[in-house]
mmCIF file of C-alpha atoms in Angstrom:
data_model
loop_
_atom_site.group_PDB
_atom_site.id
_atom_site.type_symbol
_atom_site.label_atom_id
_atom_site.label_comp_id
_atom_site.label_asym_id
_atom_site.label_seq_id
_atom_site.Cartn_x
_atom_site.Cartn_y
_atom_site.Cartn_z
ATOM 1 C CA MET A 196 0.058 0.557 0.293
ATOM 2 C CA LEU A 197 2.524 2.120 0.417
ATOM 3 C CA LYS A 198 5.768 2.697 -1.426
ATOM 4 C CA SER A 199 9.763 3.919 -1.938
ATOM 5 C CA LEU A 200 9.620 3.184 1.886
ATOM 6 C CA ALA A 201 12.875 3.553 3.759
ATOM 7 C CA PRO A 202 13.166 2.429 6.988
ATOM 8 C CA ILE A 203 15.118 5.093 9.566
ATOM 9 C CA GLU A 204 16.278 3.381 12.258
ATOM 10 C CA GLY A 205 15.668 3.197 16.130
ATOM 11 C CA ASN A 206 11.967 2.750 16.176
ATOM 12 C CA GLN A 207 10.778 0.164 15.509
ATOM 13 C CA GLN A 208 9.449 -1.631 17.857
ATOM 14 C CA PRO A 209 9.614 -5.644 19.936
ATOM 15 C CA LEU A 210 6.854 -8.185 18.496
ATOM 16 C CA LEU A 211 3.897 -8.469 20.609
ATOM 17 C CA GLN A 212 2.222 -12.140 21.900
ATOM 18 C CA LEU A 213 1.132 -13.533 18.872
ATOM 19 C CA LEU A 214 -3.246 -13.919 20.152
ATOM 20 C CA TRP A 215 -4.328 -17.227 18.870
ATOM 21 C CA GLU A 216 -5.590 -18.918 21.810
ATOM 22 C CA ASP A 217 -9.297 -17.882 20.165
ATOM 23 C CA LYS A 218 -8.611 -18.796 16.800
ATOM 24 C CA GLU A 219 -6.971 -22.213 17.053
ATOM 25 C CA VAL A 220 -8.380 -25.515 18.109
ATOM 26 C CA LYS A 221 -5.213 -27.250 19.269
ATOM 27 C CA PHE A 222 -5.109 -31.200 21.231
ATOM 28 C CA ASP A 223 -2.526 -32.395 23.777
ATOM 29 C CA VAL A 224 -0.179 -29.526 24.378
ATOM 30 C CA PRO A 225 1.766 -29.817 27.194
ATOM 31 C CA GLN A 226 0.443 -28.615 30.166
ATOM 32 C CA LEU A 227 -2.321 -27.096 28.252
ATOM 33 C CA GLN A 228 -4.362 -25.898 31.417
ATOM 34 C CA LYS A 229 -1.296 -24.204 33.607
ATOM 35 C CA ASN A 230 0.406 -21.884 30.489
ATOM 36 C CA LEU A 231 -2.269 -19.407 29.937
ATOM 37 C CA ARG A 232 -1.671 -16.016 28.060
ATOM 38 C CA SER A 233 -1.624 -12.736 28.834
ATOM 39 C CA GLY A 234 -5.208 -11.710 29.458
ATOM 40 C CA GLU A 235 -6.342 -14.801 29.519
ATOM 41 C CA ARG A 236 -8.920 -15.656 32.927
ATOM 42 C CA VAL A 237 -10.120 -18.432 33.473
ATOM 43 C CA LEU A 238 -14.166 -17.457 34.274
ATOM 44 C CA ASP A 239 -15.397 -21.070 35.500
ATOM 45 C CA TYR A 240 -14.195 -24.526 35.591
ATOM 46 C CA ILE A 241 -16.950 -27.513 35.410
ATOM 47 C CA TYR A 242 -15.966 -30.524 37.062
ATOM 48 C CA HIS A 243 -16.428 -34.068 36.888
ATOM 49 C CA ILE A 244 -16.463 -33.713 32.513
ATOM 50 C CA GLU A 245 -15.409 -36.561 29.390
ATOM 51 C CA ASP A 246 -14.518 -36.214 26.579
ATOM 52 C CA SER A 247 -15.959 -38.668 24.739
ATOM 53 C CA LYS A 248 -15.968 -38.438 21.269
ATOM 54 C CA GLY A 249 -11.657 -38.995 21.952
ATOM 55 C CA ASN A 250 -10.658 -40.114 25.727
ATOM 56 C CA PRO A 251 -14.497 -42.053 26.246
ATOM 57 C CA GLY A 252 -13.935 -42.873 29.839
ATOM 58 C CA ASP A 253 -11.702 -40.177 31.290
ATOM 59 C CA THR A 254 -12.907 -37.624 33.752
ATOM 60 C CA GLY A 255 -11.127 -34.544 33.760
ATOM 61 C CA ARG A 256 -12.343 -31.227 34.183
ATOM 62 C CA LEU A 257 -14.007 -27.990 31.442
ATOM 63 C CA MET A 258 -12.286 -23.832 31.883
ATOM 64 C CA VAL A 259 -14.369 -21.527 30.713
ATOM 65 C CA THR A 260 -11.730 -19.381 29.697
ATOM 66 C CA ASN A 261 -12.193 -15.446 27.887
ATOM 67 C CA LEU A 262 -11.087 -16.687 25.129
ATOM 68 C CA ARG A 263 -10.981 -20.830 25.035
ATOM 69 C CA ILE A 264 -12.538 -23.733 26.162
ATOM 70 C CA ILE A 265 -9.828 -25.964 27.316
ATOM 71 C CA TRP A 266 -10.976 -29.649 28.566
ATOM 72 C CA HIS A 267 -8.377 -31.663 30.150
ATOM 73 C CA SER A 268 -8.109 -35.063 31.504
ATOM 74 C CA LEU A 269 -7.627 -35.502 34.878
ATOM 75 C CA VAL A 270 -6.301 -39.187 35.049
ATOM 76 C CA HIS A 271 -4.116 -39.487 32.224
ATOM 77 C CA LYS A 272 -2.223 -35.759 32.180
ATOM 78 C CA LYS A 273 -1.483 -34.946 28.644
ATOM 79 C CA TYR A 274 -4.281 -35.083 27.586
ATOM 80 C CA ASN A 275 -5.797 -32.047 26.436
ATOM 81 C CA LEU A 276 -8.044 -30.046 24.165
ATOM 82 C CA SER A 277 -8.192 -25.332 23.335
ATOM 83 C CA ILE A 278 -10.944 -24.469 21.256
ATOM 84 C CA GLY A 279 -11.193 -21.367 20.872
ATOM 85 C CA TYR A 280 -14.246 -19.933 20.230
ATOM 86 C CA ALA A 281 -14.022 -17.623 16.597
ATOM 87 C CA ARG A 282 -13.704 -22.022 15.468
ATOM 88 C CA ILE A 283 -17.085 -22.743 16.602
ATOM 89 C CA GLY A 284 -19.594 -22.825 14.409
ATOM 90 C CA ASN A 285 -22.958 -24.241 16.319
ATOM 91 C CA THR A 286 -22.682 -24.963 19.961
ATOM 92 C CA ASN A 287 -25.909 -26.345 22.572
ATOM 93 C CA THR A 288 -26.561 -29.531 24.929
ATOM 94 C CA ARG A 289 -27.865 -33.195 24.576
ATOM 95 C CA VAL A 290 -29.378 -35.252 26.935
ATOM 96 C CA VAL A 291 -27.671 -38.654 26.720
ATOM 97 C CA HIS A 292 -27.404 -42.321 28.532
ATOM 98 C CA MET A 293 -23.775 -43.414 30.044
ATOM 99 C CA HIS A 294 -22.833 -46.489 29.122
ATOM 100 C CA SER A 295 -24.537 -48.360 32.450
ATOM 101 C CA LYS A 296 -26.727 -50.580 33.701
ATOM 102 C CA ALA A 297 -29.590 -47.825 34.863
ATOM 103 C CA ARG A 298 -28.940 -45.270 31.373
ATOM 104 C CA ILE A 299 -28.655 -42.772 33.799
ATOM 105 C CA ALA A 300 -29.637 -39.562 31.571
ATOM 106 C CA SER A 301 -27.342 -37.006 31.777
ATOM 107 C CA GLN A 302 -26.485 -33.789 29.764
ATOM 108 C CA ALA A 303 -23.455 -32.803 27.421
ATOM 109 C CA LEU A 304 -22.280 -30.079 25.325
ATOM 110 C CA TYR A 305 -21.817 -31.113 21.250
ATOM 111 C CA ILE A 306 -19.346 -29.092 19.720
ATOM 112 C CA LEU A 307 -18.878 -28.304 15.522
ATOM 113 C CA ALA A 308 -15.831 -26.536 15.517
ATOM 114 C CA VAL A 309 -13.795 -24.842 11.838
ATOM 115 C CA SER A 310 -9.968 -25.319 11.924
ATOM 116 C CA ASN A 311 -7.861 -24.473 8.274
ATOM 117 C CA GLU A 312 -10.860 -26.057 6.953
ATOM 118 C CA THR A 313 -11.828 -29.170 8.741
ATOM 119 C CA ARG A 314 -14.752 -30.193 10.671
ATOM 120 C CA PHE A 315 -13.912 -31.342 14.028
ATOM 121 C CA GLU A 316 -16.898 -32.548 16.722
ATOM 122 C CA PHE A 317 -16.093 -32.274 20.625
ATOM 123 C CA LEU A 318 -19.044 -33.352 22.965
ATOM 124 C CA PHE A 319 -18.026 -33.241 26.968
ATOM 125 C CA THR A 320 -20.781 -35.344 28.980
ATOM 126 C CA ASP A 321 -21.367 -34.168 32.702
ATOM 127 C CA VAL A 322 -20.167 -38.204 34.266
ATOM 128 C CA SER A 323 -20.366 -36.622 37.987
ATOM 129 C CA GLY A 324 -24.485 -38.758 37.237
ATOM 130 C CA GLU A 325 -25.916 -36.011 39.181
ATOM 131 C CA THR A 326 -27.132 -33.911 36.382
ATOM 132 C CA SER A 327 -30.819 -35.171 36.557
ATOM 133 C CA ARG A 328 -30.358 -32.633 41.052
ATOM 134 C CA ARG A 329 -28.817 -30.069 39.354
ATOM 135 C CA ASP A 330 -31.201 -26.624 39.522
ATOM 136 C CA GLN A 331 -29.514 -24.853 36.777
ATOM 137 C CA PRO A 332 -27.714 -26.249 33.563
ATOM 138 C CA ILE A 333 -24.139 -27.383 33.827
ATOM 139 C CA PHE A 334 -23.702 -26.623 30.700
ATOM 140 C CA ALA A 335 -24.843 -22.373 30.390
ATOM 141 C CA SER A 336 -21.481 -20.863 31.914
ATOM 142 C CA VAL A 337 -19.921 -21.755 28.239
ATOM 143 C CA PHE A 338 -22.687 -20.480 25.953
ATOM 144 C CA ASP A 339 -22.658 -17.292 28.159
ATOM 145 C CA VAL A 340 -18.280 -16.502 27.868
ATOM 146 C CA TYR A 341 -19.087 -16.878 23.962
ATOM 147 C CA HIS A 342 -22.306 -14.879 23.147
ATOM 148 C CA LEU A 343 -20.059 -11.961 25.383
ATOM 149 C CA TYR A 344 -16.833 -13.449 22.609
ATOM 150 C CA GLN A 345 -19.623 -13.109 20.251
ATOM 151 C CA ARG A 346 -20.565 -9.259 21.003
ATOM 152 C CA THR A 347 -16.342 -7.986 21.987
ATOM 153 C CA TYR A 348 -14.981 -8.270 19.095
ATOM 154 C CA LEU A 349 -13.608 -5.314 19.025
ATOM 155 C CA TYR A 350 -11.451 -5.078 22.014
ATOM 156 C CA ARG A 351 -9.317 -7.737 20.147
ATOM 157 C CA ASP A 352 -9.240 -7.798 16.221
ATOM 158 C CA LEU A 353 -8.855 -5.234 13.529
ATOM 159 C CA LYS A 354 -12.327 -3.730 11.723
ATOM 160 C CA LEU A 355 -12.374 -1.672 8.114
ATOM 161 C CA ARG A 356 -15.579 0.811 7.659
ATOM 162 C CA GLY A 357 -16.469 -0.237 10.814
ATOM 163 C CA ALA A 358 -19.342 1.522 13.034
ATOM 164 C CA ILE A 359 -18.021 2.956 14.814
ATOM 165 C CA VAL A 360 -17.332 6.941 15.009
ATOM 166 C CA GLN A 361 -21.366 8.627 15.050
ATOM 167 C CA ALA A 362 -21.118 12.366 14.708
ATOM 168 C CA GLY A 363 -17.234 12.929 14.384
ATOM 169 C CA GLN A 364 -17.122 11.306 17.946
ATOM 170 C CA LEU A 365 -15.760 7.639 18.549
ATOM 171 C CA VAL A 366 -18.607 4.924 20.619
ATOM 172 C CA ILE A 367 -15.978 4.402 23.584
ATOM 173 C CA LEU A 368 -16.110 0.854 24.687
ATOM 174 C CA PRO A 369 -15.994 -0.246 27.751
ATOM 175 C CA ASP A 370 -13.206 0.087 30.556
ATOM 176 C CA GLU A 371 -11.131 2.231 27.700
ATOM 177 C CA GLN A 372 -10.437 5.751 27.719
ATOM 178 C CA VAL A 373 -9.307 8.259 24.950
ATOM 179 C CA PHE A 374 -5.577 9.974 25.661
ATOM 180 C CA SER A 375 -5.626 12.120 22.575
ATOM 181 C CA HIS A 376 -7.700 12.801 19.120
ATOM 182 C CA VAL A 377 -4.870 14.360 16.515
ATOM 183 C CA GLN A 378 -5.916 15.462 13.927
ATOM 184 C CA GLY A 379 -4.826 16.470 10.383
ATOM 185 C CA VAL A 380 -3.628 12.742 9.487
ATOM 186 C CA TRP A 381 -3.629 11.185 5.960
ATOM 187 C CA ASN A 382 -4.061 8.284 4.898
ATOM 188 C CA LEU A 383 -1.553 6.963 2.978
ATOM 189 C CA SER A 384 -4.448 3.248 1.263
ATOM 190 C CA SER A 385 -3.759 5.309 -1.783
ATOM 191 C CA ASP A 386 -1.955 8.212 -4.489
ATOM 192 C CA GLN A 387 -3.865 11.162 -3.265
ATOM 193 C CA GLY A 388 -4.567 9.816 0.258
ATOM 194 C CA ASN A 389 -7.773 10.429 2.264
ATOM 195 C CA LEU A 390 -7.255 13.331 5.530
ATOM 196 C CA GLY A 391 -9.278 12.486 8.987
ATOM 197 C CA SER A 392 -8.569 11.809 12.666
ATOM 198 C CA PHE A 393 -6.602 9.581 14.837
ATOM 199 C CA VAL A 394 -8.332 8.129 18.020
ATOM 200 C CA VAL A 395 -5.484 6.937 20.535
ATOM 201 C CA THR A 396 -7.081 4.860 23.587
ATOM 202 C CA ASN A 397 -5.534 2.323 25.985
ATOM 203 C CA ILE A 398 -6.971 -0.639 23.442
ATOM 204 C CA ARG A 399 -6.793 0.467 19.930
ATOM 205 C CA LEU A 400 -6.166 2.355 17.732
ATOM 206 C CA VAL A 401 -8.281 4.307 14.629
ATOM 207 C CA TRP A 402 -8.894 6.492 12.733
ATOM 208 C CA PHE A 403 -11.796 7.623 10.223
ATOM 209 C CA ALA A 404 -12.318 9.594 7.341
ATOM 210 C CA ASP A 405 -12.562 13.641 7.609
ATOM 211 C CA ALA A 406 -15.034 13.601 4.816
ATOM 212 C CA ASN A 407 -16.504 9.993 5.396
ATOM 213 C CA GLU A 408 -16.959 8.726 9.265
ATOM 214 C CA THR A 409 -17.979 5.490 7.912
ATOM 215 C CA PHE A 410 -14.464 4.609 6.431
ATOM 216 C CA ASN A 411 -12.643 3.580 9.021
ATOM 217 C CA ILE A 412 -10.430 1.025 10.490
ATOM 218 C CA SER A 413 -10.454 0.778 15.216
ATOM 219 C CA LEU A 414 -6.694 -1.613 15.180
ATOM 220 C CA PRO A 415 -6.321 -2.997 19.010
ATOM 221 C CA TYR A 416 -2.349 -2.384 19.881
ATOM 222 C CA LEU A 417 -2.704 -6.585 20.533
ATOM 223 C CA GLN A 418 -2.459 -6.955 16.067
ATOM 224 C CA ILE A 419 -0.022 -4.071 15.775
ATOM 225 C CA GLU A 420 2.893 -6.562 15.051
ATOM 226 C CA SER A 421 4.908 -3.691 14.282
ATOM 227 C CA LEU A 422 5.448 -0.138 14.263
ATOM 228 C CA ARG A 423 8.194 2.538 12.826
ATOM 229 C CA VAL A 424 8.485 5.594 11.155
ATOM 230 C CA ARG A 425 9.567 6.179 7.508
ATOM 231 C CA GLU A 426 10.658 7.597 5.134
ATOM 232 C CA SER A 427 8.016 8.347 2.013
ATOM 233 C CA LYS A 428 7.436 10.075 -1.048
ATOM 234 C CA TYR A 429 4.874 12.102 0.861
ATOM 235 C CA GLY A 430 7.770 12.554 3.206
ATOM 236 C CA PRO A 431 8.412 11.258 6.797
ATOM 237 C CA ALA A 432 4.849 8.378 7.788
ATOM 238 C CA LEU A 433 3.748 6.356 10.718
ATOM 239 C CA VAL A 434 3.963 2.655 9.151
ATOM 240 C CA ILE A 435 1.928 0.348 10.919
ATOM 241 C CA GLN A 436 2.633 -3.849 9.977
ATOM 242 C CA THR A 437 -0.323 -6.040 10.922
ATOM 243 C CA ALA A 438 -0.611 -9.321 12.300
ATOM 244 C CA GLU A 439 -1.100 -12.340 10.625
ATOM 245 C CA THR A 440 -4.414 -13.011 12.026
ATOM 246 C CA GLY A 441 -5.114 -8.911 11.664
ATOM 247 C CA ALA A 442 -5.150 -10.361 7.419
ATOM 248 C CA GLY A 443 -0.650 -8.885 7.632
ATOM 249 C CA TYR A 444 -2.060 -5.339 5.876
ATOM 250 C CA VAL A 445 0.736 -2.700 5.654
ATOM 251 C CA LEU A 446 -0.919 1.692 7.166
ATOM 252 C CA GLY A 447 0.774 4.191 6.575
ATOM 253 C CA PHE A 448 -0.145 7.569 7.523
ATOM 254 C CA ARG A 449 1.269 11.213 7.421
ATOM 255 C CA VAL A 450 0.590 13.622 10.237
ATOM 256 C CA ASP A 451 2.150 17.255 10.055
ATOM 257 C CA PRO A 452 5.200 18.916 11.016
ATOM 258 C CA ALA A 453 7.114 15.509 11.651
ATOM 259 C CA GLU A 454 7.575 16.958 15.813
ATOM 260 C CA ARG A 455 4.097 16.673 16.139
ATOM 261 C CA LEU A 456 4.667 12.655 14.614
ATOM 262 C CA ASN A 457 7.444 11.672 16.275
ATOM 263 C CA GLU A 458 5.140 12.598 20.174
ATOM 264 C CA LEU A 459 2.335 10.548 18.175
ATOM 265 C CA PHE A 460 5.318 7.558 17.341
ATOM 266 C CA LYS A 461 6.697 7.203 21.407
ATOM 267 C CA GLU A 462 2.841 7.127 22.566
ATOM 268 C CA LEU A 463 1.513 4.502 19.874
ATOM 269 C CA SER A 464 4.566 2.580 21.283
ATOM 270 C CA SER A 465 3.999 3.103 24.972
ATOM 271 C CA LEU A 466 0.588 2.863 25.036
ATOM 272 C CA ARG A 467 0.950 -0.656 23.405
ATOM 273 C CA ALA A 468 3.744 -2.451 24.920
ATOM 274 C CA ILE A 469 1.929 -1.184 28.467
ATOM 275 C CA TYR A 470 -1.786 -3.061 26.810
ATOM 276 C CA GLY A 471 0.104 -6.100 25.439
ATOM 277 C CA GLU A 472 1.796 -7.140 29.478
ATOM 278 C CA GLN A 473 -2.181 -7.861 29.869
ATOM 279 C CA PRO A 474 -4.508 -7.303 28.053
ATOM 280 C CA ASN A 475 -8.069 -6.089 27.620
ATOM 281 C CA PHE A 476 -10.540 -8.734 25.929
ATOM 282 C CA GLY A 477 -13.127 -6.742 27.020
ATOM 283 C CA ILE A 478 -15.616 -10.230 28.490
ATOM 284 C CA GLN A 479 -16.429 -9.233 31.755
ATOM 285 C CA TYR A 480 -17.507 -12.579 33.567
ATOM 286 C CA ASN A 481 -18.752 -13.740 36.975
ATOM 287 C CA ALA A 482 -20.140 -17.751 37.329
ATOM 288 C CA ASN A 483 -20.931 -16.954 40.752
ATOM 289 C CA ASP A 484 -23.398 -13.985 40.088
ATOM 290 C CA ALA A 485 -24.234 -15.452 36.745
ATOM 291 C CA ARG A 486 -25.561 -18.241 39.279
ATOM 292 C CA ARG A 487 -27.899 -16.442 41.626
ATOM 293 C CA ARG A 488 -28.867 -14.103 38.117
ATOM 294 C CA LEU A 489 -30.835 -18.112 36.296
ATOM 295 C CA GLU A 490 -32.188 -19.113 39.900
ATOM 296 C CA ALA A 491 -34.088 -15.558 40.729
ATOM 297 C CA ALA A 492 -35.152 -15.646 37.182
ATOM 298 C CA ALA A 493 -36.371 -18.500 37.243
ATOM 299 C CA GLU A 494 -38.236 -18.544 40.074
ATOM 300 C CA GLU A 495 -39.766 -15.199 39.142
ATOM 301 C CA ALA A 496 -40.558 -17.165 36.121
ATOM 302 C CA ALA A 497 -42.681 -20.200 38.750
ATOM 303 C CA GLN A 498 -43.752 -16.743 40.425
ATOM 304 C CA THR A 499 -44.818 -14.937 37.242
ATOM 305 C CA SER A 500 -46.597 -19.109 34.841
ATOM 306 C CA GLN A 501 -49.413 -18.934 39.070
ATOM 307 C CA PHE A 502 -49.422 -15.269 38.745
ATOM 308 C CA LYS A 503 -50.863 -15.633 34.897
ATOM 309 C CA VAL A 504 -52.798 -18.910 35.475
ATOM 310 C CA ASP A 505 -54.997 -17.141 38.652
ATOM 311 C CA ASN A 506 -55.113 -14.495 36.968
ATOM 312 C CA PHE A 507 -56.631 -16.151 33.554
ATOM 313 C CA GLU A 508 -58.552 -18.296 35.622
ATOM 314 C CA GLU A 509 -60.590 -14.983 37.670
ATOM 315 C CA LEU A 510 -60.962 -13.279 33.874
ATOM 316 C CA ASP A 511 -62.453 -16.307 32.794
ATOM 317 C CA GLU A 512 -65.250 -16.411 35.479
ATOM 318 C CA ARG A 513 -65.589 -13.075 34.402
ATOM 319 C CA GLN A 514 -66.431 -13.075 31.586
ATOM 320 C CA GLU A 515 -69.046 -16.275 31.744
ATOM 321 C CA ARG A 516 -70.963 -14.054 34.250
ATOM 322 C CA GLU A 517 -70.018 -11.246 31.798
ATOM 323 C CA ILE A 518 -70.997 -12.832 28.522
ATOM 324 C CA ASN A 519 -74.524 -11.367 26.592
ATOM 325 C CA THR A 520 -77.520 -13.156 27.579
ATOM 326 C CA LYS A 521 -78.728 -13.324 24.544
ATOM 327 C CA LEU A 522 -76.420 -15.149 22.223
ATOM 328 C CA ASN A 523 -76.824 -17.374 24.919
ATOM 329 C CA SER A 524 -79.751 -18.354 24.817
ATOM 330 C CA TYR A 525 -79.192 -18.527 20.882
ATOM 331 C CA LEU A 526 -76.215 -20.594 20.822
ATOM 332 C CA ALA A 527 -78.687 -22.915 22.805
ATOM 333 C CA GLU A 528 -80.790 -22.912 19.939
ATOM 334 C CA GLY A 529 -79.408 -26.645 18.739
ATOM 335 C CA CYS A 530 -76.497 -29.047 17.954
ATOM 336 C CA LEU A 531 -74.291 -27.375 15.692
ATOM 337 C CA GLY A 532 -74.055 -29.603 12.160
ATOM 338 C CA LYS A 533 -77.036 -31.485 13.093
ATOM 339 C CA VAL A 534 -79.715 -31.371 9.238
ATOM 340 C CA PRO A 535 -83.049 -29.275 10.157
ATOM 341 C CA SER A 536 -85.553 -31.910 10.408
ATOM 342 C CA GLN A 537 -89.822 -31.075 9.694
ATOM 343 C CA GLY A 538 -90.840 -28.113 12.542
ATOM 344 C CA GLU A 539 -87.464 -26.551 12.507
ATOM 345 C CA ARG A 540 -86.629 -23.188 10.485
ATOM 346 C CA ALA A 541 -84.675 -23.942 6.996
ATOM 347 C CA PRO A 542 -82.128 -21.245 6.224
ATOM 348 C CA VAL A 543 -82.143 -18.722 4.371
ATOM 349 C CA TYR A 544 -79.711 -16.096 2.653
ATOM 350 C CA CYS A 545 -78.653 -12.850 4.683
ATOM 351 C CA LYS A 546 -77.471 -10.346 2.070
ATOM 352 C CA GLU A 547 -76.145 -8.429 4.384
ATOM 353 C CA LEU A 548 -73.518 -11.550 5.396
ATOM 354 C CA GLY A 549 -73.873 -12.434 1.953
ATOM 355 C CA PHE A 550 -73.905 -16.731 3.026
ATOM 356 C CA ALA A 551 -76.874 -18.748 3.746
ATOM 357 C CA MET A 552 -78.044 -18.486 8.197
ATOM 358 C CA GLU A 553 -80.965 -20.154 10.316
ATOM 359 C CA PRO A 554 -83.100 -17.567 10.039
ATOM 360 C CA ILE A 555 -83.093 -14.975 13.967
ATOM 361 C CA ARG A 556 -86.018 -15.508 16.930
ATOM 362 C CA ASP A 557 -87.640 -13.427 16.996
ATOM 363 C CA GLY A 558 -87.306 -9.967 19.303
ATOM 364 C CA TYR A 559 -83.467 -10.530 18.401
ATOM 365 C CA LYS A 560 -80.867 -8.504 15.694
ATOM 366 C CA LEU A 561 -77.683 -9.937 13.581
ATOM 367 C CA GLN A 562 -76.110 -6.927 15.516
ATOM 368 C CA ASP A 563 -77.080 -9.114 18.953
ATOM 369 C CA LEU A 564 -74.716 -11.483 17.709
ATOM 370 C CA TRP A 565 -71.595 -9.577 17.031
ATOM 371 C CA ASN A 566 -72.278 -8.513 20.841
ATOM 372 C CA VAL A 567 -70.235 -11.180 22.972
ATOM 373 C CA MET A 568 -68.770 -9.294 24.971
ATOM 374 C CA PRO A 569 -70.704 -6.134 26.704
ATOM 375 C CA THR A 570 -69.902 -2.345 25.255
ATOM 376 C CA LYS A 571 -68.590 0.054 27.553
ATOM 377 C CA MET A 572 -71.743 1.436 27.338
ATOM 378 C CA GLU A 573 -74.756 -1.260 28.761
ATOM 379 C CA THR A 574 -70.773 -2.355 30.990
ATOM 380 C CA MET A 575 -71.130 0.763 33.290
ATOM 381 C CA GLU A 576 -75.398 0.761 32.713
#
C-alpha cells in the first residue's frame, strides 16, 4: 500500500505475543491448562466432564476462559483440548445415556468447530451422575461467555468500515479511555490520500476520514505486529504492519508537522507496550453472579407463571358472568351441524353477510350476534 519506504533506524518496536488462543483448535499441548497467555482469565470450572469423542472413560475438567474452552484429563495428564471461540460454528446441549446398566440420563455439550477447513465435533458429557438433581444447566457459563465473546470483537480484532464513529466522535467501549485526538492525519492507502483523524485509546488506535466517517479502521494494539516511522515519497510516515491474524495489512499515515509525528509514535509505542503486558479482551463475567441471576430468573418465572394462571381463571369467571345473555339463548337453539328436521327453520340467505344462515328469532337483531362481550355503555349501566 506504501511505495518507496525506507526505514528510519532505531524506531521499530518489539513484537507482542501473537493472539492465537481464540482462533485455533489444538490437541494435547503440554501443560496447556497451566500456561495461559497474558490477559487470559479462567471464568468458570466445570468438573466431572468426559471427552466422549476422543477420550471416553477419562474424567476431566472444563475450563471456560475469556478466549477459549479447555478440557484436560485428570487421569492422563497429557490429554487435553483447546477450542477457540472464533472456531466454534455451532454448539448446543443434548441429553445422552451413560454406558451403564441403569442407563442414567446425563447432559452433554456438543460443539462443532472449524479450523483450517477441517470440521471437528466434540461431545463433553457430565459424568457426575447428578444431572437430574442440578437446579441449573451445567454448561450455562459456556454459552454466556461465548455470546460475550461474539459481542466484544473490537477489543481483539481489526475492523474496517465499522459503525464505530458517530457525529465525529468515537463510540467508546467499556473500560476504554481516550488519550489523544489527532486531526490532520493523511491515510496513504491510495495515491491521492484521505484526510482524517486519529483517536488513541488504551485499547486501540482508530482512524476515520473527515469526509466520510464510515471509512475507518479500528486497530487493537494486539493486532499490531510492528510500528515504525519510515521515509516515503510523501515524507516521513507512520507505518503499521498488522499481524497475520489481522489480515497482514501495511498501513501508512502522514502527520504534520514531523514533531507531532514523533510524539504520536512515542505515545503509541508506550500504550502498546503497556497493553501487551495485560491485554483487555473485553469480557467481564462472574460465574457466581450468573448462577444467582439464573436462580432468581427461575424463581420469578415460576411466580409469574402461577400469577398468570390465577389471573386467567379469574378473568374467565368474569367473562362467563358478563357474556351477553341474548347470545347464550341463541346458542342453545340446537347442535352445530344438525340437519333441520320437520318443524325446524330452514336456512335463509342474509344480504348483509352474503351467505345462508338460520333465521334469527323474533326479538333479536343481526347486531346481537357480534356483541359477545358487553359494550362499555352496557357495562356502565
